[in-house]
Short mmCIF file of C-alpha atoms in Angstrom, two decimals:
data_model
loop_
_atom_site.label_atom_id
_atom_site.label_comp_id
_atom_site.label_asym_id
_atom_site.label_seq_id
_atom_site.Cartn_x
_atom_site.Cartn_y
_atom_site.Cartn_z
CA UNK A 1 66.99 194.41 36.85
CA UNK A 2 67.62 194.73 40.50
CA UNK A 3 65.09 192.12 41.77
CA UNK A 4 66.38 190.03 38.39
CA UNK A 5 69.86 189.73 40.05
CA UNK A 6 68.86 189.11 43.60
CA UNK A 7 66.82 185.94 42.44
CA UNK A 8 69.09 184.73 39.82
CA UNK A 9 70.31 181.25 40.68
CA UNK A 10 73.09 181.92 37.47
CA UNK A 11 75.29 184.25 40.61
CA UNK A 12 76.82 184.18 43.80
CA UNK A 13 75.11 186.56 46.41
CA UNK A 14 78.21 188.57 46.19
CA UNK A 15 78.12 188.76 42.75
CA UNK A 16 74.43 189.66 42.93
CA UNK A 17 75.55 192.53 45.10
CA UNK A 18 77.86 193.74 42.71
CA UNK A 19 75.70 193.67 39.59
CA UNK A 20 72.80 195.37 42.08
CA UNK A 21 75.05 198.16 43.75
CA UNK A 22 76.41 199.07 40.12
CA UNK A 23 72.79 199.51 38.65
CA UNK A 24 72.14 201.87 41.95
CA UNK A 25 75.45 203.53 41.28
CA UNK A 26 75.58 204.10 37.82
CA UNK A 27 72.42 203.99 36.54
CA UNK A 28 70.26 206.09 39.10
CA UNK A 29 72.26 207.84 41.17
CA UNK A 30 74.13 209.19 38.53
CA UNK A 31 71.08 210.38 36.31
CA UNK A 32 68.40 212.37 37.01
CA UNK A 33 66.23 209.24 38.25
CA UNK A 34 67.85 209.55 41.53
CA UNK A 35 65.62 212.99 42.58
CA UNK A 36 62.18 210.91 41.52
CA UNK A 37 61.16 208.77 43.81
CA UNK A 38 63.75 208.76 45.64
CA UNK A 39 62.07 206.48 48.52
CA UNK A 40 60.87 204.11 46.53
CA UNK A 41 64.15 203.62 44.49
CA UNK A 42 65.97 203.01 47.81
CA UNK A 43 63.20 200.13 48.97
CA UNK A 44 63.91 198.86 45.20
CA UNK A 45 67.92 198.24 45.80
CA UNK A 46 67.31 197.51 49.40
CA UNK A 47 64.48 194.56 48.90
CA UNK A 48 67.10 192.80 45.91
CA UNK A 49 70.18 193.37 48.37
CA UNK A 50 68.18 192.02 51.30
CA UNK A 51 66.60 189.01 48.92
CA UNK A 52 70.23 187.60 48.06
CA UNK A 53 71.46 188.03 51.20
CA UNK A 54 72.91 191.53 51.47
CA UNK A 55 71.61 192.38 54.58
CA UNK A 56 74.41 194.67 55.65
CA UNK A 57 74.64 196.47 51.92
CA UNK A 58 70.75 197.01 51.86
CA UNK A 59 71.22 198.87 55.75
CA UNK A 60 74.48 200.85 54.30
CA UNK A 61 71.80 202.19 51.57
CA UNK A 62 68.90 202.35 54.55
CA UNK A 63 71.35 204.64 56.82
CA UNK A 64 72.26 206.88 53.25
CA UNK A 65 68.45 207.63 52.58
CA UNK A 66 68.01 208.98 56.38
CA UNK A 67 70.84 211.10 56.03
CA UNK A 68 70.03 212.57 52.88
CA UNK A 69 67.07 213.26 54.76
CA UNK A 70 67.78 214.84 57.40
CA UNK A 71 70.11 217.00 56.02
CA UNK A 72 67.69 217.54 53.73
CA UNK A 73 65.18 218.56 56.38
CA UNK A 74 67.46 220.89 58.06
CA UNK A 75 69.07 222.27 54.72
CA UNK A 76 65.89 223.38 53.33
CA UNK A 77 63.97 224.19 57.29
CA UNK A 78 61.21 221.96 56.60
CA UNK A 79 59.02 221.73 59.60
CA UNK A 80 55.41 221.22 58.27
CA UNK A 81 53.56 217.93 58.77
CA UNK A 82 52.27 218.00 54.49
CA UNK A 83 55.52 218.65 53.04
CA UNK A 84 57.73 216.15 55.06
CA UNK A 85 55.07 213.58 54.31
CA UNK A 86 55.49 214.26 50.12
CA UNK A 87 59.05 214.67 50.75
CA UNK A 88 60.64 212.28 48.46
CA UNK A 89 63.42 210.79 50.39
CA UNK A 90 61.10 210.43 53.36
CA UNK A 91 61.85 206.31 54.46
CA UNK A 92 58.75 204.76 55.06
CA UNK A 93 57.49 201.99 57.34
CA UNK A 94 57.19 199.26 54.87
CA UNK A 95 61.40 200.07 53.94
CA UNK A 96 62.08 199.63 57.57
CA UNK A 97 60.31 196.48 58.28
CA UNK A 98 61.81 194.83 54.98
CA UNK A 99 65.30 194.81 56.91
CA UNK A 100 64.24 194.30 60.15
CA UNK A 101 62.24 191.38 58.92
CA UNK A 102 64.98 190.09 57.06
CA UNK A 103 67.65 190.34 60.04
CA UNK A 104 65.15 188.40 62.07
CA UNK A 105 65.23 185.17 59.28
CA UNK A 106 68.89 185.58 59.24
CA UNK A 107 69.00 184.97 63.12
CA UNK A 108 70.42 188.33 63.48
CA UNK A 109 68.43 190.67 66.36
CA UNK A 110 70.51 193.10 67.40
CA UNK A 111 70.83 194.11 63.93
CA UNK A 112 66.95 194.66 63.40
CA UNK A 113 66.69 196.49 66.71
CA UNK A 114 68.96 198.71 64.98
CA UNK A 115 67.28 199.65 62.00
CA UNK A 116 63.78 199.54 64.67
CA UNK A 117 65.53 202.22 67.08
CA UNK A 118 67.08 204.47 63.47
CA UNK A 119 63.16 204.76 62.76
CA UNK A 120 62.28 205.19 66.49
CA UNK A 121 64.54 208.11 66.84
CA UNK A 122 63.47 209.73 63.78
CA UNK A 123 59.61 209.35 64.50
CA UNK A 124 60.37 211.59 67.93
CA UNK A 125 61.62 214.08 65.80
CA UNK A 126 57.99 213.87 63.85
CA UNK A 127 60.41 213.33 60.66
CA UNK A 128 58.28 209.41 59.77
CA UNK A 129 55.46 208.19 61.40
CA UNK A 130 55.74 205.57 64.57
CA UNK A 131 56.44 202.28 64.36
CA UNK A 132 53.57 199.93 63.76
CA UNK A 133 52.27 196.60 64.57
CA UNK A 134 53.81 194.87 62.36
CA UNK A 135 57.36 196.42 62.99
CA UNK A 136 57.29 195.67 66.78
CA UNK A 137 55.83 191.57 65.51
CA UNK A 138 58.81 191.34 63.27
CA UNK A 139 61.18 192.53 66.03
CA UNK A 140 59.56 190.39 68.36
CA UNK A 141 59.75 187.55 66.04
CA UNK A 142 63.75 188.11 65.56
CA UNK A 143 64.37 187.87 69.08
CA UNK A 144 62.11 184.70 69.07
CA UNK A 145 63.85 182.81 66.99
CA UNK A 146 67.07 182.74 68.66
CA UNK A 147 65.10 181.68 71.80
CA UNK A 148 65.68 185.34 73.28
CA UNK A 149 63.43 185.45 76.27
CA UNK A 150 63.61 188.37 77.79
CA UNK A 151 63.97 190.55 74.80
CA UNK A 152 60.80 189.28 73.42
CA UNK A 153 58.79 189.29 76.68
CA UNK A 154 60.17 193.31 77.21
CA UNK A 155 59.24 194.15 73.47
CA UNK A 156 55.77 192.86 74.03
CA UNK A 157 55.32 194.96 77.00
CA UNK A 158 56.28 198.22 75.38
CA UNK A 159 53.82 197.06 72.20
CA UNK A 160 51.04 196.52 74.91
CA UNK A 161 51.72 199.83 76.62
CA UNK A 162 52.06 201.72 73.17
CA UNK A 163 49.59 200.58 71.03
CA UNK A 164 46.81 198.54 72.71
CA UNK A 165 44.22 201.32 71.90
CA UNK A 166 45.24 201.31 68.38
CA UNK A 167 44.42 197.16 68.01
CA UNK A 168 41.74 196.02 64.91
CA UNK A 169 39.72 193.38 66.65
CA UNK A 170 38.04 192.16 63.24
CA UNK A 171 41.06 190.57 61.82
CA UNK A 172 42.39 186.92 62.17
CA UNK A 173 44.91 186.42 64.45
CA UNK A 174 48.03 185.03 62.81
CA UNK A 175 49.67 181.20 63.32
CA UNK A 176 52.86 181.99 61.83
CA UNK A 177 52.99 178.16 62.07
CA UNK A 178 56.26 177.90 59.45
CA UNK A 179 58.14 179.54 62.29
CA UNK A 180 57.95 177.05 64.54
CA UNK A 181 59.97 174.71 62.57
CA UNK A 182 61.63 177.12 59.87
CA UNK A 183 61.73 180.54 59.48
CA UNK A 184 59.27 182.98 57.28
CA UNK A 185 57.34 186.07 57.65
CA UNK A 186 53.99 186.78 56.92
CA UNK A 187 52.93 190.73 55.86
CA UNK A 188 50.32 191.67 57.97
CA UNK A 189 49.43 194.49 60.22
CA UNK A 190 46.32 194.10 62.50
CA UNK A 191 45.30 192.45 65.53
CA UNK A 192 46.53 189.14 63.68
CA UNK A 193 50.04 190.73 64.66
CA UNK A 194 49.39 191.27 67.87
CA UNK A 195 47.99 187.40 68.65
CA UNK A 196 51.59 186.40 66.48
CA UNK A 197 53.77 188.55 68.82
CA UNK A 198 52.26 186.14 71.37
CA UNK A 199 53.21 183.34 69.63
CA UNK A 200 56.94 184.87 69.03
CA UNK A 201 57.41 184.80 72.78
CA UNK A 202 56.06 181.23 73.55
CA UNK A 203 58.17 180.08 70.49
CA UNK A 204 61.43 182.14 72.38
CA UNK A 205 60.71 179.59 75.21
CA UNK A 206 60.41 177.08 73.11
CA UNK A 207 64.16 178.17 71.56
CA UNK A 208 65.61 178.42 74.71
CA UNK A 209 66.75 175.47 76.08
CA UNK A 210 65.55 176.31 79.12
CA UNK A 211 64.69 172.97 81.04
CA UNK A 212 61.75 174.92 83.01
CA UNK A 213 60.61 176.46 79.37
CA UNK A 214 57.54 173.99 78.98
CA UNK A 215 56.34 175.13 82.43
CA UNK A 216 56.69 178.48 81.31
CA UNK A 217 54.87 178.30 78.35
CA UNK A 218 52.08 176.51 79.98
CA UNK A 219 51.70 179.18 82.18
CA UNK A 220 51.19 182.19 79.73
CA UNK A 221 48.91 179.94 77.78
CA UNK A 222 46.65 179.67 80.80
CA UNK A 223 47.16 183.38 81.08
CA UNK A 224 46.34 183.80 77.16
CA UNK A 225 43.52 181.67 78.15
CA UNK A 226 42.51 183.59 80.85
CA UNK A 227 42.42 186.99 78.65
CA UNK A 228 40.06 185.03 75.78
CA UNK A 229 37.62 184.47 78.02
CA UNK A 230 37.46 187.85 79.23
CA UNK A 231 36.85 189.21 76.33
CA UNK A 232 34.31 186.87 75.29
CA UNK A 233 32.60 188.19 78.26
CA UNK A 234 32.99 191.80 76.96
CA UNK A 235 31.44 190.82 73.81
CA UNK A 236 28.69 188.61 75.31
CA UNK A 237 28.02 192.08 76.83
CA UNK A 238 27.74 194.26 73.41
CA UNK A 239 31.84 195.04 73.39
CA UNK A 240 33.81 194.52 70.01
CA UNK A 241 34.52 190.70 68.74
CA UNK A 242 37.76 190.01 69.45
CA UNK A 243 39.71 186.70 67.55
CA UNK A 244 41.10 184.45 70.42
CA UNK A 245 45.16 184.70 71.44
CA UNK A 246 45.15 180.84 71.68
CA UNK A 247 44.92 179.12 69.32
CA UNK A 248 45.74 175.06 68.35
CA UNK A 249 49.07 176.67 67.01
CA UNK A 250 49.88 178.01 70.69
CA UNK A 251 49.74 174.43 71.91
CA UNK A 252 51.83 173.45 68.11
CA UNK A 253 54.66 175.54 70.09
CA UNK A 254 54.48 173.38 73.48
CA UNK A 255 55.09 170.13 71.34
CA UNK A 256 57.97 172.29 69.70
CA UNK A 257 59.28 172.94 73.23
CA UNK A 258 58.42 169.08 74.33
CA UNK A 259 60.53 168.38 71.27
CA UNK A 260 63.81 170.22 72.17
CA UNK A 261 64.10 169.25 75.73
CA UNK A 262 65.59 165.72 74.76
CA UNK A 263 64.01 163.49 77.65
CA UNK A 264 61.95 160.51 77.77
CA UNK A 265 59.67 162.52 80.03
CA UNK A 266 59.31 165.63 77.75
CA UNK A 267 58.80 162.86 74.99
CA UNK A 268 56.06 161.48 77.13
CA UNK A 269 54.70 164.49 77.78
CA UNK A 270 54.59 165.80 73.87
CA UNK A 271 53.04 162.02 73.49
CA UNK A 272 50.09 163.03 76.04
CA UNK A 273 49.34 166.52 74.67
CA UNK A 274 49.30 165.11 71.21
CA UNK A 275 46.58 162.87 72.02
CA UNK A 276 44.43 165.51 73.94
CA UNK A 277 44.74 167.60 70.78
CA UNK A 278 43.80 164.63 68.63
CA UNK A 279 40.92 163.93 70.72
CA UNK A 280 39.29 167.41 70.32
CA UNK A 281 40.48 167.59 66.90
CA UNK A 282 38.19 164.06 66.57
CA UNK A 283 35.18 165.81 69.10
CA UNK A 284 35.05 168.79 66.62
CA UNK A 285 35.26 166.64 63.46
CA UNK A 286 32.27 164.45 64.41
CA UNK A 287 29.95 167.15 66.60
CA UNK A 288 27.95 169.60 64.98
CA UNK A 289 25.34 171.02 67.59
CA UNK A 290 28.50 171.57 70.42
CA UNK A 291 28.19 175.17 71.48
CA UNK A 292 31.04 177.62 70.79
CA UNK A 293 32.84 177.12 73.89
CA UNK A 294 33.00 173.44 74.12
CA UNK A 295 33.73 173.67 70.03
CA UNK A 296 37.58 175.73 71.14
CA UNK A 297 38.32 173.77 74.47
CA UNK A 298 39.63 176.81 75.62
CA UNK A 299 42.52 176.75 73.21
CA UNK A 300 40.58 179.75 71.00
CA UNK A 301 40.16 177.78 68.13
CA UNK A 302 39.29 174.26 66.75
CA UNK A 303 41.66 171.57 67.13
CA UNK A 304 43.60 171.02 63.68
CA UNK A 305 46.55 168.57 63.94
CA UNK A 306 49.01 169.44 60.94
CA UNK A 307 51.81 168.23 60.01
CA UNK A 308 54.43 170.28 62.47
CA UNK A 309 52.03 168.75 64.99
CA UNK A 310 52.98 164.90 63.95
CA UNK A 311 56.58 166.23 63.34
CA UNK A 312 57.44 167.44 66.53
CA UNK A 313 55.91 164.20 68.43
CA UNK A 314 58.32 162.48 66.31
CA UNK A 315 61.22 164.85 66.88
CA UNK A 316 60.90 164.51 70.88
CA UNK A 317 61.00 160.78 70.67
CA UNK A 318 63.77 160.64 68.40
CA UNK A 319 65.69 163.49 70.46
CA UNK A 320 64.95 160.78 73.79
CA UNK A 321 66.58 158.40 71.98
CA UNK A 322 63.58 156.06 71.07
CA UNK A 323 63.52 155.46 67.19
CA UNK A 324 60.99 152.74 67.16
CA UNK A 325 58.59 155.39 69.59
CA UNK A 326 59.10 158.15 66.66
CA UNK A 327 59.21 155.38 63.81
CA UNK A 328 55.52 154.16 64.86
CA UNK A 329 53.94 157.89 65.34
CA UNK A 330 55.49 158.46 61.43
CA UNK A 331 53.51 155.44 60.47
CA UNK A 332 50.74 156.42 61.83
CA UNK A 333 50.99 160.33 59.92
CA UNK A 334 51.73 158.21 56.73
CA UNK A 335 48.60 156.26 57.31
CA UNK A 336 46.72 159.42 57.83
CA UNK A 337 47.98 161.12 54.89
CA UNK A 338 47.27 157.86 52.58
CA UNK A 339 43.55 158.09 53.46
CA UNK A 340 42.26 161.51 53.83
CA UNK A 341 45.35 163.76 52.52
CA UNK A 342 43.35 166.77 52.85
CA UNK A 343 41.88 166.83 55.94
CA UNK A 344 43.31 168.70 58.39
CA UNK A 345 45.86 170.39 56.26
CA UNK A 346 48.08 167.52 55.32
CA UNK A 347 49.75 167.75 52.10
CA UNK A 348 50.03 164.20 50.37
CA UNK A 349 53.68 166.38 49.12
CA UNK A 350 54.45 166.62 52.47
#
């Protein structure tokens, strides 16, 4: 009934709130359903409040769960590892993330660093378990999309220094390419979240508005670069397979960046990067014997052009002021679309 109110279209996200806090009122806290569970009841009410809206409501019931178990802890002198873990008010990590991850969207970062640092502080007590990858990419991620630089680039420092032994090298790295242009979250937690906290600081130059920010991200993509090779030498020499941090989505985010400056030469220089990418996109769409290096042109992965690609081309022109510039590169995506609407991940719907 929760989730039923948070996705109804028939009520206002207050009213959703309401109906939601009155079901967690009246009908569990008040009955004996409120001392079964107890966790996952809490990550029920606080998924619906966060889904309508309700960030601030779904943190109120966050901060009530630690609380209760704390005072829990300390009421009862609970100090072994096996009991706290079957405790059942114990928050978990996928509770914490859920608000965190829903701050970010909302363009609100200081508000997921605070539920981040309320599970920090408990985990040094040994009362939940650490933050994971995934927690840190979200937080990341939040600070990204307001174009917070510095915030992003210190988060990914402490990430590095905390959990670089802990990193699965099998998965896929992540593209997270919806953020570029929009806002969404993928739920993940492997190495494909440590390539996307990458990505969230490149895309945090990109949101800056700094005039030296496509310099910038040029740079760490030559340093991103740098690290992909590096371990392609490690596994060349019997190490672990590692997916590539670069990717065509990191150079997606420099024609995002290209796009926001608002010049003719940023335009022109979105223009020329398109067509490099367009070119390898065409070299690895018609060459089949190419070896694997020449195949990713150092960007870590084949070249697909998608549809933020053409978009942001057409953005940085129209941004420069030069309609007809953006009006001929739509034509050109149009004509694409009309006669091979699959390839490369156009959408005819799109």
């Amino acid at each position: 009934l929760m989730e039923a109110y948070s996705r109804s279209k028939h009520y206002s996200p207050k009213d959703s709130r309401h109906e939601i806090l009155d079901i967690w009122e009246n009908k569990i806290q008040s009955t004996k359903l409120a001392h079964r569970d107890s966790t996952k009841l809490y990550a029920r009410a606080c998924h619906a409040l966060a889904g309508c809206g309700q960030l601030d409501a779904a943190h109120n019931l966050l901060d009530d769960l630690c609380r209760r178990y704390e005072e829990d802890i300390v009421d009862n002198n609970i100090s072994n590892d096996s009991e706290l873990a079957r405790h059942n008010l114990r928050p978990d990590r996928v509770l914490f993330t859920t608000l965190i991850s829903a701050y970010g969207r909302a363009g609100r970062p200081q508000e997921a660093q605070r539920v981040f640092d309320t599970m920090d502080k408990m985990a040094q007590k040994n009362l939940v378990k650490d933050p994971d990858f995934l927690m840190y990419c979200e937080l990341i991620w939040a600070y990204g999309r307001v174009g917070d630089t510095k915030s992003t680039k210190a988060l990914l420092q402490r990430m590095i220094q905390t959990m670089e032994d802990d990193i699965d090298v099998e998965a896929a790295p992540s593209t997270r390419q919806e953020d570029v242009n929009n806002s969404d979250t993928t739920n993940t937690n492997s190495y494909q979240d440590w390539a996307s906290a990458w990505n969230a600081v490149l895309v945090s130059w990109a949101n800056s508005n700094d005039p030296h920010a496509p310099e910038y991200i040029r740079m760490m993509i030559k340093e991103l670069e740098e690290m992909d090779r590096q371990n392609a030498t490690k596994q060349n020499s019997g190490g672990k397979a590692r997916q590539p941090l670069v990717t065509a989505y990191s150079y997606t985010i420099l024609l995002h960046c290209y796009a926001q400056q608002g010049t003719i030469d940023s335009a022109k220089a979105a223009e020329e990067l398109f067509a490099w990418m367009k070119q390898h996109q065409q070299k690895n769409d018609v060459t089949n014997d190419v070896s694997a290096d020449e195949k990713h042109n150092a960007s870590g992965n084949s070249m697909i052009l998608d549809r933020n690609s053409y978009l942001n081309v057409i953005l940085a022109w129209c941004r420069a002021g030069r309609p007809e510039k953006a009006e001929a590169h739509l034509e050109n995506f149009c004509r694409e679309v009309r006669e091979n609407p699959n390839q490369h991940g156009i959408e005819p719907s799109s």
